[in-house]
PDB file of C-alpha atoms in Angstrom:
ATOM      1  CA  MET R   1      92.450   9.584  21.027  1.00 51.00           C
ATOM      2  CA  GLU R   2      90.622  11.598  23.640  1.00 64.00           C
ATOM      3  CA  HIS R   3      90.467  10.500  27.235  1.00 73.00           C
ATOM      4  CA  GLY R   4      87.974  11.595  29.832  1.00 73.00           C
ATOM      5  CA  SER R   5      89.071  12.302  33.362  1.00 77.00           C
ATOM      6  CA  PRO R   6      87.176  11.262  36.507  1.00 79.00           C
ATOM      7  CA  LEU R   7      86.229  14.473  38.281  1.00 80.00           C
ATOM      8  CA  PHE R   8      84.838  14.823  41.772  1.00 79.00           C
ATOM      9  CA  GLU R   9      83.394  18.170  42.713  1.00 79.00           C
ATOM     10  CA  LEU R  10      83.122  19.441  46.263  1.00 77.00           C
ATOM     11  CA  GLU R  11      81.272  22.593  47.226  1.00 78.00           C
ATOM     12  CA  LEU R  12      83.094  24.494  49.965  1.00 78.00           C
ATOM     13  CA  PHE R  13      81.867  27.954  51.056  1.00 79.00           C
ATOM     14  CA  GLY R  14      80.180  28.390  47.680  1.00 77.00           C
ATOM     15  CA  LEU R  15      83.403  27.696  45.776  1.00 81.00           C
ATOM     16  CA  PRO R  16      83.640  24.544  43.695  1.00 82.00           C
ATOM     17  CA  ILE R  17      86.758  22.486  44.429  1.00 82.00           C
ATOM     18  CA  ILE R  18      87.474  19.941  41.703  1.00 83.00           C
ATOM     19  CA  PHE R  19      89.462  16.803  42.419  1.00 84.00           C
ATOM     20  CA  GLU R  20      90.735  14.682  39.591  1.00 85.00           C
ATOM     21  CA  LEU R  21      90.404  11.220  41.064  1.00 87.00           C
ATOM     22  CA  SER R  22      92.959   9.532  38.792  1.00 87.00           C
ATOM     23  CA  THR R  23      95.625  12.039  39.837  1.00 89.00           C
ATOM     24  CA  VAL R  24      94.784  11.469  43.494  1.00 90.00           C
ATOM     25  CA  LEU R  25      95.009   7.713  42.959  1.00 90.00           C
ATOM     26  CA  MET R  26      98.342   7.944  41.155  1.00 91.00           C
ATOM     27  CA  VAL R  27      99.833  10.284  43.767  1.00 93.00           C
ATOM     28  CA  VAL R  28      98.960   7.721  46.441  1.00 94.00           C
ATOM     29  CA  ILE R  29     100.374   4.866  44.354  1.00 93.00           C
ATOM     30  CA  SER R  30     103.649   6.633  43.575  1.00 93.00           C
ATOM     31  CA  SER R  31     104.064   7.661  47.219  1.00 94.00           C
ATOM     32  CA  LEU R  32     103.563   4.023  48.229  1.00 95.00           C
ATOM     33  CA  VAL R  33     106.084   2.870  45.612  1.00 94.00           C
ATOM     34  CA  THR R  34     108.638   5.418  46.839  1.00 94.00           C
ATOM     35  CA  PHE R  35     108.070   4.314  50.435  1.00 94.00           C
ATOM     36  CA  LEU R  36     108.378   0.634  49.519  1.00 94.00           C
ATOM     37  CA  ILE R  37     111.600   1.223  47.543  1.00 91.00           C
ATOM     38  CA  PHE R  38     113.306   2.790  50.557  1.00 91.00           C
ATOM     39  CA  ALA R  39     111.741   0.431  53.098  1.00 91.00           C
ATOM     40  CA  LEU R  40     112.912  -2.634  51.177  1.00 89.00           C
ATOM     41  CA  MET R  41     116.336  -1.220  50.294  1.00 87.00           C
ATOM     42  CA  ALA R  42     117.141  -0.093  53.843  1.00 84.00           C
ATOM     43  CA  ARG R  43     115.768  -3.213  55.554  1.00 83.00           C
ATOM     44  CA  ASN R  44     119.051  -4.747  56.629  1.00 78.00           C
ATOM     45  CA  ILE R  45     121.836  -2.226  56.370  1.00 79.00           C
ATOM     46  CA  ALA R  46     125.221  -2.928  57.921  1.00 79.00           C
ATOM     47  CA  VAL R  47     128.387  -0.955  58.589  1.00 80.00           C
ATOM     48  CA  ARG R  48     130.183  -3.264  56.183  1.00 80.00           C
ATOM     49  CA  PRO R  49     127.924  -3.443  53.120  1.00 76.00           C
ATOM     50  CA  THR R  50     127.208  -6.992  52.077  1.00 78.00           C
ATOM     51  CA  GLY R  51     124.816  -6.774  49.152  1.00 80.00           C
ATOM     52  CA  ARG R  52     124.355  -4.771  46.005  1.00 84.00           C
ATOM     53  CA  VAL R  53     121.151  -3.247  47.360  1.00 86.00           C
ATOM     54  CA  GLN R  54     122.925  -1.308  50.064  1.00 87.00           C
ATOM     55  CA  ILE R  55     125.653  -0.198  47.651  1.00 89.00           C
ATOM     56  CA  ALA R  56     122.992   1.162  45.277  1.00 89.00           C
ATOM     57  CA  LEU R  57     121.268   2.986  48.128  1.00 90.00           C
ATOM     58  CA  GLU R  58     124.563   4.489  49.282  1.00 90.00           C
ATOM     59  CA  ILE R  59     125.369   5.641  45.746  1.00 92.00           C
ATOM     60  CA  LEU R  60     121.990   7.390  45.574  1.00 92.00           C
ATOM     61  CA  VAL R  61     122.421   9.010  49.004  1.00 92.00           C
ATOM     62  CA  ASN R  62     125.946  10.175  48.154  1.00 93.00           C
ATOM     63  CA  PHE R  63     124.764  11.523  44.791  1.00 92.00           C
ATOM     64  CA  VAL R  64     122.116  13.657  46.514  1.00 93.00           C
ATOM     65  CA  ARG R  65     124.696  14.763  49.064  1.00 93.00           C
ATOM     66  CA  GLY R  66     126.963  15.875  46.231  1.00 89.00           C
ATOM     67  CA  MET R  67     124.100  17.899  44.752  1.00 88.00           C
ATOM     68  CA  ILE R  68     123.700  19.766  48.036  1.00 90.00           C
ATOM     69  CA  THR R  69     127.389  20.352  48.713  1.00 89.00           C
ATOM     70  CA  GLY R  70     127.767  21.712  45.185  1.00 83.00           C
ATOM     71  CA  ASN R  71     125.488  24.598  46.144  1.00 83.00           C
ATOM     72  CA  MET R  72     125.992  25.343  49.833  1.00 85.00           C
ATOM     73  CA  SER R  73     128.047  24.304  52.815  1.00 86.00           C
ATOM     74  CA  TRP R  74     127.137  21.015  54.450  1.00 88.00           C
ATOM     75  CA  ALA R  75     126.613  22.735  57.811  1.00 87.00           C
ATOM     76  CA  GLN R  76     123.796  24.770  56.249  1.00 86.00           C
ATOM     77  CA  GLY R  77     122.487  22.273  53.730  1.00 85.00           C
ATOM     78  CA  GLY R  78     122.675  19.048  55.720  1.00 88.00           C
ATOM     79  CA  LYS R  79     119.109  19.352  56.912  1.00 91.00           C
ATOM     80  CA  PHE R  80     117.830  19.278  53.320  1.00 92.00           C
ATOM     81  CA  HIS R  81     119.492  15.924  52.627  1.00 93.00           C
ATOM     82  CA  PHE R  82     116.485  13.697  53.207  1.00 92.00           C
ATOM     83  CA  LEU R  83     114.134  16.219  51.602  1.00 93.00           C
ATOM     84  CA  ALA R  84     116.210  16.130  48.415  1.00 94.00           C
ATOM     85  CA  LEU R  85     116.512  12.333  48.543  1.00 94.00           C
ATOM     86  CA  THR R  86     112.763  11.834  48.944  1.00 93.00           C
ATOM     87  CA  LEU R  87     111.957  14.480  46.334  1.00 93.00           C
ATOM     88  CA  ILE R  88     114.251  13.091  43.627  1.00 94.00           C
ATOM     89  CA  THR R  89     113.007   9.529  44.153  1.00 94.00           C
ATOM     90  CA  TYR R  90     109.363  10.579  44.295  1.00 94.00           C
ATOM     91  CA  ILE R  91     109.539  12.670  41.123  1.00 94.00           C
ATOM     92  CA  PHE R  92     111.428   9.952  39.281  1.00 94.00           C
ATOM     93  CA  VAL R  93     108.869   7.322  40.313  1.00 94.00           C
ATOM     94  CA  ALA R  94     106.002   9.667  39.465  1.00 93.00           C
ATOM     95  CA  ASN R  95     107.449  10.372  36.000  1.00 92.00           C
ATOM     96  CA  PHE R  96     108.296   6.738  35.390  1.00 92.00           C
ATOM     97  CA  ILE R  97     105.015   5.213  36.474  1.00 90.00           C
ATOM     98  CA  GLY R  98     103.148   6.341  33.347  1.00 85.00           C
ATOM     99  CA  ILE R  99     105.726   5.007  30.886  1.00 86.00           C
ATOM    100  CA  PRO R 100     105.393   1.177  30.850  1.00 84.00           C
ATOM    101  CA  PHE R 101     101.635   1.019  30.314  1.00 79.00           C
ATOM    102  CA  MET R 102      98.446   2.985  30.725  1.00 77.00           C
ATOM    103  CA  PHE R 103      94.960   2.003  31.731  1.00 78.00           C
ATOM    104  CA  ALA R 104      91.808   3.558  30.338  1.00 77.00           C
ATOM    105  CA  ALA R 105      88.447   2.322  31.594  1.00 75.00           C
ATOM    106  CA  PRO R 106      86.294   0.702  28.889  1.00 76.00           C
ATOM    107  CA  ASP R 107      83.397   3.172  29.212  1.00 74.00           C
ATOM    108  CA  GLU R 108      82.219   5.562  26.493  1.00 73.00           C
ATOM    109  CA  ALA R 109      84.485   8.443  27.592  1.00 72.00           C
ATOM    110  CA  SER R 110      87.455   6.009  27.964  1.00 75.00           C
ATOM    111  CA  THR R 111      88.295   7.452  31.374  1.00 78.00           C
ATOM    112  CA  LEU R 112      92.042   7.520  31.962  1.00 80.00           C
ATOM    113  CA  TRP R 113      92.960   6.014  35.331  1.00 82.00           C
ATOM    114  CA  TRP R 114      96.632   5.035  35.144  1.00 85.00           C
ATOM    115  CA  LYS R 115      98.960   7.886  34.177  1.00 85.00           C
ATOM    116  CA  SER R 116     101.846   9.902  35.548  1.00 88.00           C
ATOM    117  CA  PRO R 117     100.650  12.130  38.385  1.00 90.00           C
ATOM    118  CA  THR R 118     103.158  14.738  37.205  1.00 90.00           C
ATOM    119  CA  ALA R 119     101.276  14.955  33.877  1.00 87.00           C
ATOM    120  CA  ASP R 120      98.856  17.203  35.775  1.00 86.00           C
ATOM    121  CA  PRO R 121      99.828  20.873  36.214  1.00 86.00           C
ATOM    122  CA  THR R 122      98.097  21.024  39.599  1.00 88.00           C
ATOM    123  CA  ILE R 123     100.520  18.519  41.107  1.00 91.00           C
ATOM    124  CA  THR R 124     103.708  19.997  39.660  1.00 92.00           C
ATOM    125  CA  LEU R 125     102.769  23.617  40.419  1.00 92.00           C
ATOM    126  CA  THR R 126     101.811  22.618  43.979  1.00 93.00           C
ATOM    127  CA  LEU R 127     105.171  20.870  44.443  1.00 93.00           C
ATOM    128  CA  ALA R 128     106.989  23.899  43.034  1.00 94.00           C
ATOM    129  CA  ALA R 129     105.006  26.314  45.237  1.00 95.00           C
ATOM    130  CA  LEU R 130     105.777  24.195  48.323  1.00 94.00           C
ATOM    131  CA  MET R 131     109.480  24.302  47.520  1.00 94.00           C
ATOM    132  CA  ILE R 132     109.483  28.069  46.870  1.00 94.00           C
ATOM    133  CA  ILE R 133     107.573  28.776  50.114  1.00 94.00           C
ATOM    134  CA  MET R 134     110.070  26.561  51.932  1.00 93.00           C
ATOM    135  CA  THR R 135     113.005  28.558  50.541  1.00 93.00           C
ATOM    136  CA  HIS R 136     111.426  31.748  51.956  1.00 93.00           C
ATOM    137  CA  TYR R 137     110.871  30.075  55.332  1.00 93.00           C
ATOM    138  CA  TYR R 138     114.473  28.947  55.600  1.00 92.00           C
ATOM    139  CA  GLY R 139     115.685  32.287  54.263  1.00 90.00           C
ATOM    140  CA  VAL R 140     113.970  34.054  57.168  1.00 92.00           C
ATOM    141  CA  GLN R 141     115.100  31.411  59.658  1.00 90.00           C
ATOM    142  CA  GLU R 142     118.765  31.391  58.646  1.00 87.00           C
ATOM    143  CA  ARG R 143     119.363  35.091  58.018  1.00 87.00           C
ATOM    144  CA  GLY R 144     116.734  36.852  60.080  1.00 87.00           C
ATOM    145  CA  MET R 145     113.823  38.992  58.896  1.00 89.00           C
ATOM    146  CA  GLY R 146     115.907  42.141  58.366  1.00 88.00           C
ATOM    147  CA  ASP R 147     118.486  40.527  56.111  1.00 87.00           C
ATOM    148  CA  TYR R 148     115.747  38.639  54.271  1.00 88.00           C
ATOM    149  CA  VAL R 149     113.884  41.850  53.416  1.00 87.00           C
ATOM    150  CA  LYS R 150     117.148  43.619  52.628  1.00 86.00           C
ATOM    151  CA  SER R 151     118.078  40.918  50.100  1.00 85.00           C
ATOM    152  CA  TYR R 152     115.265  42.203  47.858  1.00 86.00           C
ATOM    153  CA  PHE R 153     116.888  45.636  47.695  1.00 85.00           C
ATOM    154  CA  GLU R 154     120.338  44.394  46.702  1.00 78.00           C
ATOM    155  CA  PRO R 155     122.316  45.502  44.760  1.00 79.00           C
ATOM    156  CA  THR R 156     120.110  48.583  44.198  1.00 83.00           C
ATOM    157  CA  TRP R 157     116.634  49.522  45.369  1.00 85.00           C
ATOM    158  CA  TRP R 158     114.972  49.548  41.947  1.00 87.00           C
ATOM    159  CA  MET R 159     115.708  45.836  41.575  1.00 85.00           C
ATOM    160  CA  ALA R 160     112.997  45.116  44.168  1.00 88.00           C
ATOM    161  CA  PRO R 161     110.014  44.724  41.776  1.00 89.00           C
ATOM    162  CA  LEU R 162     112.066  42.470  39.516  1.00 88.00           C
ATOM    163  CA  LYS R 163     113.215  40.356  42.441  1.00 87.00           C
ATOM    164  CA  PHE R 164     109.662  40.124  43.725  1.00 88.00           C
ATOM    165  CA  LEU R 165     108.429  39.061  40.282  1.00 89.00           C
ATOM    166  CA  GLU R 166     111.281  36.567  40.009  1.00 86.00           C
ATOM    167  CA  GLU R 167     109.873  34.472  42.846  1.00 88.00           C
ATOM    168  CA  PHE R 168     106.666  33.858  40.868  1.00 89.00           C
ATOM    169  CA  THR R 169     108.670  33.133  37.711  1.00 87.00           C
ATOM    170  CA  TYR R 170     110.677  30.510  39.613  1.00 88.00           C
ATOM    171  CA  ASN R 171     107.448  28.892  40.738  1.00 90.00           C
ATOM    172  CA  LEU R 172     105.940  28.914  37.257  1.00 87.00           C
ATOM    173  CA  THR R 173     108.993  27.599  35.397  1.00 86.00           C
ATOM    174  CA  LEU R 174     109.828  24.984  38.058  1.00 89.00           C
ATOM    175  CA  GLY R 175     106.327  23.527  37.878  1.00 90.00           C
ATOM    176  CA  LEU R 176     105.613  23.928  34.173  1.00 87.00           C
ATOM    177  CA  ARG R 177     108.958  22.438  33.096  1.00 87.00           C
ATOM    178  CA  LEU R 178     108.176  19.159  34.838  1.00 90.00           C
ATOM    179  CA  TYR R 179     104.549  19.174  33.660  1.00 89.00           C
ATOM    180  CA  GLY R 180     105.399  20.036  30.058  1.00 86.00           C
ATOM    181  CA  ASN R 181     108.039  17.342  29.699  1.00 87.00           C
ATOM    182  CA  VAL R 182     105.932  14.574  31.194  1.00 89.00           C
ATOM    183  CA  TYR R 183     102.677  15.608  29.502  1.00 87.00           C
ATOM    184  CA  ALA R 184     104.267  16.055  26.056  1.00 84.00           C
ATOM    185  CA  GLY R 185     105.837  12.615  26.428  1.00 86.00           C
ATOM    186  CA  GLU R 186     102.501  11.033  27.317  1.00 86.00           C
ATOM    187  CA  ILE R 187     100.771  12.745  24.365  1.00 84.00           C
ATOM    188  CA  LEU R 188     103.411  11.394  21.989  1.00 85.00           C
ATOM    189  CA  LEU R 189     103.083   7.886  23.492  1.00 86.00           C
ATOM    190  CA  THR R 190      99.299   8.057  23.011  1.00 84.00           C
ATOM    191  CA  LEU R 191      99.756   9.154  19.384  1.00 83.00           C
ATOM    192  CA  LEU R 192     102.157   6.279  18.717  1.00 86.00           C
ATOM    193  CA  VAL R 193      99.753   3.783  20.308  1.00 85.00           C
ATOM    194  CA  THR R 194      96.977   5.176  18.084  1.00 83.00           C
ATOM    195  CA  LEU R 195      99.253   4.715  15.055  1.00 84.00           C
ATOM    196  CA  VAL R 196     100.050   1.099  15.937  1.00 85.00           C
ATOM    197  CA  MET R 197      96.386   0.277  16.613  1.00 81.00           C
ATOM    198  CA  SER R 198      95.175   1.986  13.432  1.00 80.00           C
ATOM    199  CA  GLY R 199      94.852  -1.342  11.598  1.00 76.00           C
ATOM    200  CA  SER R 200      97.123  -1.208   8.567  1.00 80.00           C
ATOM    201  CA  ILE R 201     100.017  -3.680   8.399  1.00 81.00           C
ATOM    202  CA  ILE R 202     102.754  -1.114   7.797  1.00 81.00           C
ATOM    203  CA  ALA R 203     101.626   0.985  10.777  1.00 78.00           C
ATOM    204  CA  THR R 204     102.481  -1.917  13.111  1.00 79.00           C
ATOM    205  CA  LEU R 205     106.109  -0.901  12.580  1.00 82.00           C
ATOM    206  CA  GLY R 206     105.225   2.087  14.758  1.00 80.00           C
ATOM    207  CA  PHE R 207     106.158   0.019  17.794  1.00 83.00           C
ATOM    208  CA  ILE R 208     109.850   0.641  16.991  1.00 88.00           C
ATOM    209  CA  PRO R 209     109.714   4.451  17.579  1.00 88.00           C
ATOM    210  CA  MET R 210     107.433   3.724  20.543  1.00 88.00           C
ATOM    211  CA  VAL R 211     110.063   1.577  22.272  1.00 90.00           C
ATOM    212  CA  VAL R 212     112.752   4.145  21.440  1.00 91.00           C
ATOM    213  CA  TRP R 213     110.594   6.950  22.820  1.00 90.00           C
ATOM    214  CA  GLN R 214     109.854   4.973  25.989  1.00 91.00           C
ATOM    215  CA  ALA R 215     113.578   4.496  26.576  1.00 92.00           C
ATOM    216  CA  PHE R 216     114.204   8.195  25.967  1.00 90.00           C
ATOM    217  CA  LYS R 217     111.377   9.052  28.329  1.00 91.00           C
ATOM    218  CA  VAL R 218     113.027   7.061  31.126  1.00 93.00           C
ATOM    219  CA  PHE R 219     116.097   9.247  30.537  1.00 90.00           C
ATOM    220  CA  ILE R 220     113.943  12.412  30.541  1.00 88.00           C
ATOM    221  CA  SER R 221     112.282  11.303  33.803  1.00 91.00           C
ATOM    222  CA  GLY R 222     115.648  11.025  35.502  1.00 91.00           C
ATOM    223  CA  ILE R 223     116.902  14.343  34.110  1.00 88.00           C
ATOM    224  CA  GLN R 224     113.726  16.184  35.114  1.00 89.00           C
ATOM    225  CA  ALA R 225     113.824  14.782  38.661  1.00 92.00           C
ATOM    226  CA  PHE R 226     117.487  15.808  38.875  1.00 91.00           C
ATOM    227  CA  ILE R 227     116.807  19.318  37.548  1.00 89.00           C
ATOM    228  CA  PHE R 228     113.837  19.863  39.864  1.00 92.00           C
ATOM    229  CA  VAL R 229     115.834  18.959  42.974  1.00 93.00           C
ATOM    230  CA  MET R 230     118.964  20.760  41.755  1.00 90.00           C
ATOM    231  CA  LEU R 231     117.060  23.994  41.108  1.00 90.00           C
ATOM    232  CA  THR R 232     115.302  23.702  44.475  1.00 92.00           C
ATOM    233  CA  MET R 233     118.725  23.476  46.134  1.00 91.00           C
ATOM    234  CA  VAL R 234     119.992  26.448  44.061  1.00 88.00           C
ATOM    235  CA  TYR R 235     117.009  28.557  45.166  1.00 90.00           C
ATOM    236  CA  ILE R 236     117.477  27.516  48.810  1.00 91.00           C
ATOM    237  CA  SER R 237     121.161  28.416  48.673  1.00 89.00           C
ATOM    238  CA  HIS R 238     120.305  31.818  47.152  1.00 86.00           C
ATOM    239  CA  LYS R 239     118.016  32.494  50.072  1.00 87.00           C
ATOM    240  CA  ILE R 240     120.107  31.201  52.979  1.00 87.00           C
ATOM    241  CA  SER R 241     123.662  32.141  52.020  1.00 80.00           C
ATOM    242  CA  ALA R 242     124.729  35.645  52.941  1.00 68.00           C
ATOM    243  CA  ASP R 243     127.135  36.285  50.085  1.00 62.00           C
ATOM    244  CA  HIS R 244     124.445  36.736  47.451  1.00 49.00           C
TER     245      HIS R 244
ATOM    246  CA  MET I   1      93.555  27.912  11.985  1.00 83.00           C
ATOM    247  CA  ASN I   2      94.310  26.767  15.518  1.00 85.00           C
ATOM    248  CA  LEU I   3      96.286  23.819  14.197  1.00 88.00           C
ATOM    249  CA  LEU I   4      98.407  26.212  12.094  1.00 91.00           C
ATOM    250  CA  ALA I   5      99.093  28.301  15.204  1.00 90.00           C
ATOM    251  CA  VAL I   6      99.992  25.140  17.150  1.00 90.00           C
ATOM    252  CA  GLY I   7     102.402  24.057  14.427  1.00 91.00           C
ATOM    253  CA  ILE I   8     104.107  27.450  14.252  1.00 92.00           C
ATOM    254  CA  ALA I   9     104.387  27.717  18.058  1.00 91.00           C
ATOM    255  CA  ALA I  10     105.779  24.215  18.517  1.00 89.00           C
ATOM    256  CA  GLY I  11     108.165  24.545  15.578  1.00 93.00           C
ATOM    257  CA  LEU I  12     109.611  27.877  16.682  1.00 93.00           C
ATOM    258  CA  ALA I  13     109.921  26.585  20.256  1.00 91.00           C
ATOM    259  CA  ALA I  14     111.812  23.513  19.044  1.00 91.00           C
ATOM    260  CA  LEU I  15     114.067  25.693  16.847  1.00 94.00           C
ATOM    261  CA  GLY I  16     115.008  28.045  19.664  1.00 92.00           C
ATOM    262  CA  ALA I  17     115.439  25.293  22.229  1.00 91.00           C
ATOM    263  CA  SER I  18     117.664  23.200  19.976  1.00 93.00           C
ATOM    264  CA  ILE I  19     119.901  26.173  19.140  1.00 95.00           C
ATOM    265  CA  GLY I  20     120.194  27.138  22.813  1.00 93.00           C
ATOM    266  CA  ILE I  21     120.834  23.625  24.117  1.00 93.00           C
ATOM    267  CA  GLY I  22     123.301  23.003  21.300  1.00 94.00           C
ATOM    268  CA  LEU I  23     125.292  26.086  22.311  1.00 95.00           C
ATOM    269  CA  ILE I  24     125.316  25.006  25.969  1.00 95.00           C
ATOM    270  CA  VAL I  25     126.443  21.450  25.213  1.00 94.00           C
ATOM    271  CA  SER I  26     129.096  22.529  22.716  1.00 95.00           C
ATOM    272  CA  ARG I  27     130.625  24.936  25.213  1.00 95.00           C
ATOM    273  CA  THR I  28     130.509  22.250  27.903  1.00 94.00           C
ATOM    274  CA  VAL I  29     132.330  19.790  25.613  1.00 95.00           C
ATOM    275  CA  GLU I  30     134.902  22.502  24.928  1.00 95.00           C
ATOM    276  CA  GLY I  31     135.385  23.081  28.646  1.00 94.00           C
ATOM    277  CA  VAL I  32     135.682  19.372  29.402  1.00 94.00           C
ATOM    278  CA  SER I  33     138.275  18.889  26.659  1.00 95.00           C
ATOM    279  CA  ARG I  34     140.311  21.775  28.049  1.00 94.00           C
ATOM    280  CA  GLN I  35     140.020  20.615  31.640  1.00 92.00           C
ATOM    281  CA  PRO I  36     138.913  16.978  31.912  1.00 91.00           C
ATOM    282  CA  GLU I  37     139.087  16.950  35.711  1.00 91.00           C
ATOM    283  CA  ALA I  38     136.284  19.567  35.875  1.00 88.00           C
ATOM    284  CA  ARG I  39     133.859  17.155  34.178  1.00 87.00           C
ATOM    285  CA  GLY I  40     131.557  16.588  37.180  1.00 82.00           C
ATOM    286  CA  PRO I  41     130.847  20.244  38.074  1.00 83.00           C
ATOM    287  CA  LEU I  42     130.592  21.213  34.399  1.00 88.00           C
ATOM    288  CA  MET I  43     128.038  18.481  33.762  1.00 85.00           C
ATOM    289  CA  SER I  44     125.822  19.574  36.639  1.00 81.00           C
ATOM    290  CA  ILE I  45     126.060  23.230  35.546  1.00 85.00           C
ATOM    291  CA  MET I  46     125.209  22.085  32.018  1.00 88.00           C
ATOM    292  CA  PHE I  47     122.087  20.279  33.211  1.00 82.00           C
ATOM    293  CA  ILE I  48     120.963  23.311  35.207  1.00 80.00           C
ATOM    294  CA  GLY I  49     121.496  25.485  32.139  1.00 86.00           C
ATOM    295  CA  ILE I  50     119.570  23.067  29.939  1.00 85.00           C
ATOM    296  CA  GLY I  51     116.775  23.060  32.495  1.00 78.00           C
ATOM    297  CA  VAL I  52     116.587  26.836  32.540  1.00 79.00           C
ATOM    298  CA  VAL I  53     116.683  27.117  28.731  1.00 85.00           C
ATOM    299  CA  GLU I  54     114.153  24.334  28.281  1.00 81.00           C
ATOM    300  CA  ALA I  55     111.526  25.982  30.458  1.00 78.00           C
ATOM    301  CA  VAL I  56     110.604  28.598  27.836  1.00 83.00           C
ATOM    302  CA  PRO I  57     109.931  26.214  24.890  1.00 86.00           C
ATOM    303  CA  ILE I  58     108.082  23.887  27.248  1.00 80.00           C
ATOM    304  CA  ILE I  59     105.792  26.773  28.175  1.00 81.00           C
ATOM    305  CA  ALA I  60     105.276  27.357  24.430  1.00 86.00           C
ATOM    306  CA  ILE I  61     104.392  23.654  24.050  1.00 83.00           C
ATOM    307  CA  VAL I  62     101.916  23.888  26.930  1.00 79.00           C
ATOM    308  CA  ILE I  63     100.336  26.933  25.268  1.00 84.00           C
ATOM    309  CA  SER I  64     100.090  25.028  21.991  1.00 86.00           C
ATOM    310  CA  PHE I  65      98.387  22.120  23.801  1.00 80.00           C
ATOM    311  CA  MET I  66      95.953  24.616  25.261  1.00 81.00           C
ATOM    312  CA  LEU I  67      95.287  26.010  21.776  1.00 84.00           C
ATOM    313  CA  MET I  68      94.783  22.515  20.415  1.00 81.00           C
ATOM    314  CA  PHE I  69      92.476  21.077  23.081  1.00 76.00           C
ATOM    315  CA  MET I  70      90.709  24.021  24.708  1.00 73.00           C
ATOM    316  CA  PHE I  71      89.762  26.416  21.922  1.00 67.00           C
TER     317      PHE I  71
END
């Protein structure tokens, strides 16, 4: 089952810039969902928690705090707390949003409008590149330019090309891991839907592996969001702590 | 021919990934049974390790998707 994608091309200085409109739409929707989750959960918080909502929010915040303190000291890593909290929720929502249903427009190309925004390599590689650039920024800010440059030549000078190359590998694996997991899951869901809709009676039983795969994909979404944020924190701690 | 290449790439990627992740999880279970109080840190290290191992087969899967849909 092939799906078309709504493309919008913009000519800028003679270079074509291609927007995929469904990805743009889904990024906006998942950002709004993330915002609404936190806005509704943190609406009436008290020193003495009264409802389950605040308890759940505190569990999430403490979980993210534990992820940071596992990698670096709280005095250094405290400023990344809300970044990690927003990132883990956003990636989980973005992975999850394509699981329950999909929407393809009923035109001849069957344009796909509702999908996971992270099933697009542009989004995940951009997120990964932002995180890697941020680790360099904080590396320079925390340790100074001299120590930052010197960290490439440790333990010996001939490690420098490898260390330089490593930064691009981090970017590539961080982005492609998220993209590959989400995209492979969506392809398998599409195949199972095609099987169920194929018309024969026995193929209708295909909804059983579909439900199982959807449940497993919720698990994968959580794990991938966790790994993305965890690895971001590991890379930040490599850059800002002096003992490495 | 492309489909054959896709099958071989995806199959080998799954083989390697399952062996690697199996080794990681088995060693983690061993560590937890030796030292049950270290369960939390071991689990998070395990997930990081799985994430690092999984990146390579996922890149193979992405390449096989490219082979399947682009060429």
